[in-house]
Short mmCIF file of C-alpha atoms in Angstrom, two decimals:
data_model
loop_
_atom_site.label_atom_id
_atom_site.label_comp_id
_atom_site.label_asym_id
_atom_site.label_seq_id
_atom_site.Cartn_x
_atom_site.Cartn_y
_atom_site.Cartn_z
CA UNK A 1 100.38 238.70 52.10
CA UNK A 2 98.78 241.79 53.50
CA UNK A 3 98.45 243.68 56.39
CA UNK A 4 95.57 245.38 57.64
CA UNK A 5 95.34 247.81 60.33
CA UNK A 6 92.17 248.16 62.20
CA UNK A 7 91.03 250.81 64.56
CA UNK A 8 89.59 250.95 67.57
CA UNK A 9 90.78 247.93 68.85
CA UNK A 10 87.35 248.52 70.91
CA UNK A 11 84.70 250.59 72.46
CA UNK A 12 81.85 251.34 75.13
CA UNK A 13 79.64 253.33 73.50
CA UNK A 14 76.15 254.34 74.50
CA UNK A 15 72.92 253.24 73.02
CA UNK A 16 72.16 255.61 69.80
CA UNK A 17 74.84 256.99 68.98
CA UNK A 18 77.28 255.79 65.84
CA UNK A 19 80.72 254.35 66.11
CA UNK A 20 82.57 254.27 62.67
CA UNK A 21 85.52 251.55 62.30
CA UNK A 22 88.76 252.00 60.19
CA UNK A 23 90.75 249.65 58.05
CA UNK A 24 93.90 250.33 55.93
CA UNK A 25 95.88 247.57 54.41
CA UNK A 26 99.34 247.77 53.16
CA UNK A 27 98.76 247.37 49.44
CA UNK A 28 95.65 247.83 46.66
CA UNK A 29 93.19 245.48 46.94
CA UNK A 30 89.67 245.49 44.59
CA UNK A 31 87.74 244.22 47.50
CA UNK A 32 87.94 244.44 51.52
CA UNK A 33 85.00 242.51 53.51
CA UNK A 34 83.57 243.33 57.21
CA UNK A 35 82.32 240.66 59.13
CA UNK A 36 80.27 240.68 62.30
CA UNK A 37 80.78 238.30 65.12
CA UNK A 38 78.39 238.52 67.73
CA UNK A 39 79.04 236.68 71.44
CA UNK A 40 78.98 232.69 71.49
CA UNK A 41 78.42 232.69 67.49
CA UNK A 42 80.33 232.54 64.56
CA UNK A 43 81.63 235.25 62.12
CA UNK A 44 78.86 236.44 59.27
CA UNK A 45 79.66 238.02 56.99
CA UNK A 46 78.12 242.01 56.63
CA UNK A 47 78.98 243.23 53.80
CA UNK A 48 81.82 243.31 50.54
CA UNK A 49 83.14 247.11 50.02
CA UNK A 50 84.77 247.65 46.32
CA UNK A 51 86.51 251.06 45.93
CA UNK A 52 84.24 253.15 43.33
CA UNK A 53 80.81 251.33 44.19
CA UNK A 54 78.33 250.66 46.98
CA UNK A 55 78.87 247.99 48.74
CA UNK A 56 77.18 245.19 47.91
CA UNK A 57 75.19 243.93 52.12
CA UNK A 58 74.41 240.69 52.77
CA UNK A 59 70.74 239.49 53.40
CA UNK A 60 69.72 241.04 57.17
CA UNK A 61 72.39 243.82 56.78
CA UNK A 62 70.99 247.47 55.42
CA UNK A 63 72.94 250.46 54.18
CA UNK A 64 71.46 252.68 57.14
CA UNK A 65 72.53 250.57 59.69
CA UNK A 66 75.83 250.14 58.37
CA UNK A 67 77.18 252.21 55.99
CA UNK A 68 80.65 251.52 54.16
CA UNK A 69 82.85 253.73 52.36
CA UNK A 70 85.58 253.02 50.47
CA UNK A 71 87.73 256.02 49.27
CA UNK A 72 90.18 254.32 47.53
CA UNK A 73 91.89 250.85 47.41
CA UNK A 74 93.46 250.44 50.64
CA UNK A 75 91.18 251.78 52.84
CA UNK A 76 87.59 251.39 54.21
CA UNK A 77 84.80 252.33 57.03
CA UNK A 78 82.42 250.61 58.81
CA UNK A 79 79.65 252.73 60.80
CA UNK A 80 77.64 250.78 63.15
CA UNK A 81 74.73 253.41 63.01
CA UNK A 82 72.13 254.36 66.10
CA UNK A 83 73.55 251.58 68.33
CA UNK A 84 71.61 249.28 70.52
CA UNK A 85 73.10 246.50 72.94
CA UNK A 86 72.10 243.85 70.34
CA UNK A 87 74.98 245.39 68.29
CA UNK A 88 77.55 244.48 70.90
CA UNK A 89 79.80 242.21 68.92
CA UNK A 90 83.17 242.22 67.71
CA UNK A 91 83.92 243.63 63.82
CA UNK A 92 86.24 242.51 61.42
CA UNK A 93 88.03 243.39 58.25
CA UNK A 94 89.12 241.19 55.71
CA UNK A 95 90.87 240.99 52.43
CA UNK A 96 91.22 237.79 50.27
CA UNK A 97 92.87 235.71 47.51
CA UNK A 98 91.69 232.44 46.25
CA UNK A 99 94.29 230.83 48.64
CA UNK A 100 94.33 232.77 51.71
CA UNK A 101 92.26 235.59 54.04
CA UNK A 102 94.35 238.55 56.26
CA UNK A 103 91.93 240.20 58.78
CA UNK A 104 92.23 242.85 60.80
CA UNK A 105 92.59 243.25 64.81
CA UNK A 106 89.52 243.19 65.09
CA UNK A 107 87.17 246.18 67.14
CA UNK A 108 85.53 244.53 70.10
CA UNK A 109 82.46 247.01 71.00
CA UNK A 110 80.14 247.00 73.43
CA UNK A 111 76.87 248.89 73.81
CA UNK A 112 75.73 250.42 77.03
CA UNK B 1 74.89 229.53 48.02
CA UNK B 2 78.14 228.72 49.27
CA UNK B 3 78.07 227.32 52.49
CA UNK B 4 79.94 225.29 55.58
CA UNK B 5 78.66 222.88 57.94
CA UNK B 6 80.14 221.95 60.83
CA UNK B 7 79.26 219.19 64.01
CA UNK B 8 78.04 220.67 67.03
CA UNK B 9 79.46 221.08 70.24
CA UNK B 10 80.32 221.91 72.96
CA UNK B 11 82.46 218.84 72.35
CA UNK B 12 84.14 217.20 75.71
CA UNK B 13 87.44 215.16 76.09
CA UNK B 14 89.96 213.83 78.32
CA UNK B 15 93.40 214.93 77.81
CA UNK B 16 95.68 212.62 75.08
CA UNK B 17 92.01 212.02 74.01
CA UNK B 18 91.28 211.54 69.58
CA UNK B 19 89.99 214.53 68.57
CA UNK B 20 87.35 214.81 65.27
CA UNK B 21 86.17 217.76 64.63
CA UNK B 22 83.28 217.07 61.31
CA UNK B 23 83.42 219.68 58.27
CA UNK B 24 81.49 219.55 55.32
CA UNK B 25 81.01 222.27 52.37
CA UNK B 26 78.71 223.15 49.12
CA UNK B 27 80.30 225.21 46.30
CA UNK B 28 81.10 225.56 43.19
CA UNK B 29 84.41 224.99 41.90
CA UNK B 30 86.86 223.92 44.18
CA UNK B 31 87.73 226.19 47.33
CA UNK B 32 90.20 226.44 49.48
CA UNK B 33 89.60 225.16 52.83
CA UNK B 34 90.40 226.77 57.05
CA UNK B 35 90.51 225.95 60.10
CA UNK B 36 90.41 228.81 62.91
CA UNK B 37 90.96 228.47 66.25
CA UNK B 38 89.75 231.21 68.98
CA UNK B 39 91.06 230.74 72.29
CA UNK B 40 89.11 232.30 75.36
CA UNK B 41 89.04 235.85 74.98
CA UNK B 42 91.34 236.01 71.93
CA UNK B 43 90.95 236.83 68.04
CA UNK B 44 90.86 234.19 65.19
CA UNK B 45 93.91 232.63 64.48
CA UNK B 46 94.32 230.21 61.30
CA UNK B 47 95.05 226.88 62.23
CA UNK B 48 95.62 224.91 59.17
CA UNK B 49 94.31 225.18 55.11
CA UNK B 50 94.43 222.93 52.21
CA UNK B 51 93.98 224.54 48.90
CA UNK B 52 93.79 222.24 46.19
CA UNK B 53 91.79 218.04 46.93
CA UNK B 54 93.39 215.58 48.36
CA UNK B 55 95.99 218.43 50.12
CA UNK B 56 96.36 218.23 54.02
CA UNK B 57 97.10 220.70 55.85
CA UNK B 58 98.68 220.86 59.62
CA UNK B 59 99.84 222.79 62.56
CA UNK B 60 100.25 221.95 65.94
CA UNK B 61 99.08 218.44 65.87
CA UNK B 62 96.09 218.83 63.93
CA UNK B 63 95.66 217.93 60.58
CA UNK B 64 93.20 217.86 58.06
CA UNK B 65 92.24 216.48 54.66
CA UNK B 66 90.70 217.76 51.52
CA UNK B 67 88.56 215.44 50.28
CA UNK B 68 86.82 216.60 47.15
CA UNK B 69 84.47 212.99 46.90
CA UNK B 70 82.85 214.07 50.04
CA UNK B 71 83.42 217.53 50.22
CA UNK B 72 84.56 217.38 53.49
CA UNK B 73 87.62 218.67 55.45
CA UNK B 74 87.53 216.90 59.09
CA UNK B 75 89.86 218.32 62.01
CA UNK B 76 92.02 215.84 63.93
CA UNK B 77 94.59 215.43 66.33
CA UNK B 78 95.54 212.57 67.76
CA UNK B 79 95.99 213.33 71.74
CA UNK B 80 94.68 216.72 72.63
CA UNK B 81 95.51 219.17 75.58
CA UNK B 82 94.12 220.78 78.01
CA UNK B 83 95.71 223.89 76.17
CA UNK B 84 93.51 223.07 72.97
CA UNK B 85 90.59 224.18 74.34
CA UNK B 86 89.27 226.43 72.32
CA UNK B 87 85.99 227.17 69.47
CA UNK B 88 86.99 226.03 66.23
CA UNK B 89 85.97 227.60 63.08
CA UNK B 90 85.56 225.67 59.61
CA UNK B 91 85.74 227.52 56.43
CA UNK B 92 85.94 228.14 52.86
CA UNK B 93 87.11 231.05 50.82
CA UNK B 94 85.19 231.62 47.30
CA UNK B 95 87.24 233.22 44.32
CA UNK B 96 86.23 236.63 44.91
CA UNK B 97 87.78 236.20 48.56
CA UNK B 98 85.16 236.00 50.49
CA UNK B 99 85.14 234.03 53.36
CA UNK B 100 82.36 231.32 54.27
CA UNK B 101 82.24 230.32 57.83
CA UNK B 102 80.77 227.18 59.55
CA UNK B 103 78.53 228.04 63.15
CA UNK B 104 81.99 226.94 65.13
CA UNK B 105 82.68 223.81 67.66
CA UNK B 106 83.85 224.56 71.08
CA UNK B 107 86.10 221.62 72.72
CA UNK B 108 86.85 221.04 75.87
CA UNK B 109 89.65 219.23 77.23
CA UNK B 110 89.47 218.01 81.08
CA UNK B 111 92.80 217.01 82.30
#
């Protein structure tokens, strides 16, 4: 299993400016995923973040909007970049196995 | 692609009501299969998974089957609560651990 620890836990932040979200799991793990769930809708998925490479964004998610870094291999950032309300959704971060997903807390932010 | 589809709600019962929640999936290979529950205000919680056809999984009263023939992986429970209300979440998880989610059913139970 894993544990992942994910902060904020959420936000009010105003229209334009950036809000960067942390992960750290408990152990290595070659790939860590950030999802996006915005309000009434289910969770899509934003991006997969290997440690060494760019992370690979899904189709309607750019690199300027939301950058990733991933340092090393328990640990990762998510920067929701030049907010708007439309962004006001909660994040998530995941790690996987063939069996089984761990997410984080999850960052609940909202755009004012 | 990979991908999970899921009946639409908002789905409405009477308490001790049948409860069938439809899930169907397209991928390759054979994936192991969630359900998530979100309550009102809460995160994602896993409900149930199968991992392998013809497994069931089951938690609280719900169960559900992995049937590879129809690649599908229906919710039940036999009498829900009022307390069950919640959205639902199907999903599947490809081999590099990514997660694939359906659009979500949101039940209702009136008591």
């Amino acid at each position: 299993s894993a544990v992942i620890s994910q902060k904020p836990s959420r936000d009010i932040c105003q229209r334009g400016t950036s809000l960067t979200i942390q992960c750290q799991v408990d152990s290595q793990v070659t790939m860590m995923f950030w999802y996006r769930q915005q309000p009434g809708q289910s969770l899509t998925l934003i991006a997969t973040a290997n440690q060494g490479s760019e992370a690979t964004y899904e189709s309607g998610f750019v690199i300027d909007k939301f950058p990733i870094s991933r340092p090393n291999l328990t640990f990762s950032t998510l920067t929701v970049s030049n907010m708007s309300p439309e962004d006001s959704s909660i994040y998530l971060c995941s790690v996987g196995a063939e069996t089984e997903a761990f997410f984080g807390q999850g960052t609940r932010l909202t755009v004012v | 692609g990979d991908s999970v589809t899921q009946m639409e709600g908002p789905v409405t019962l009477s308490e001790e009501a049948f409860l069938t929640i439809n899930c169907t999936y397209t991928a390759t290979g054979y994936p192991s299969l969630f359900w998530y529950v979100q309550y009102p205000g809460e995160g994602l919680q896993l409900l149930l998974k199968a991992t392998k056809a013809d497994d069931k999984g089951s938690n609280k009263g719900f169960e559900a089957t992995y049937r590879k023939e129809t690649t599908s992986f229906h919710l039940e429970k036999g009498s829900v609560q009022v307390s069950d209300s919640a959205v639902y979440f199907c999903a599947l998880i490809n081999r590099g651990g990514k997660l694939i989610f359906g659009q979500g059913t949101e039940l209702s139970v009136k008591p």
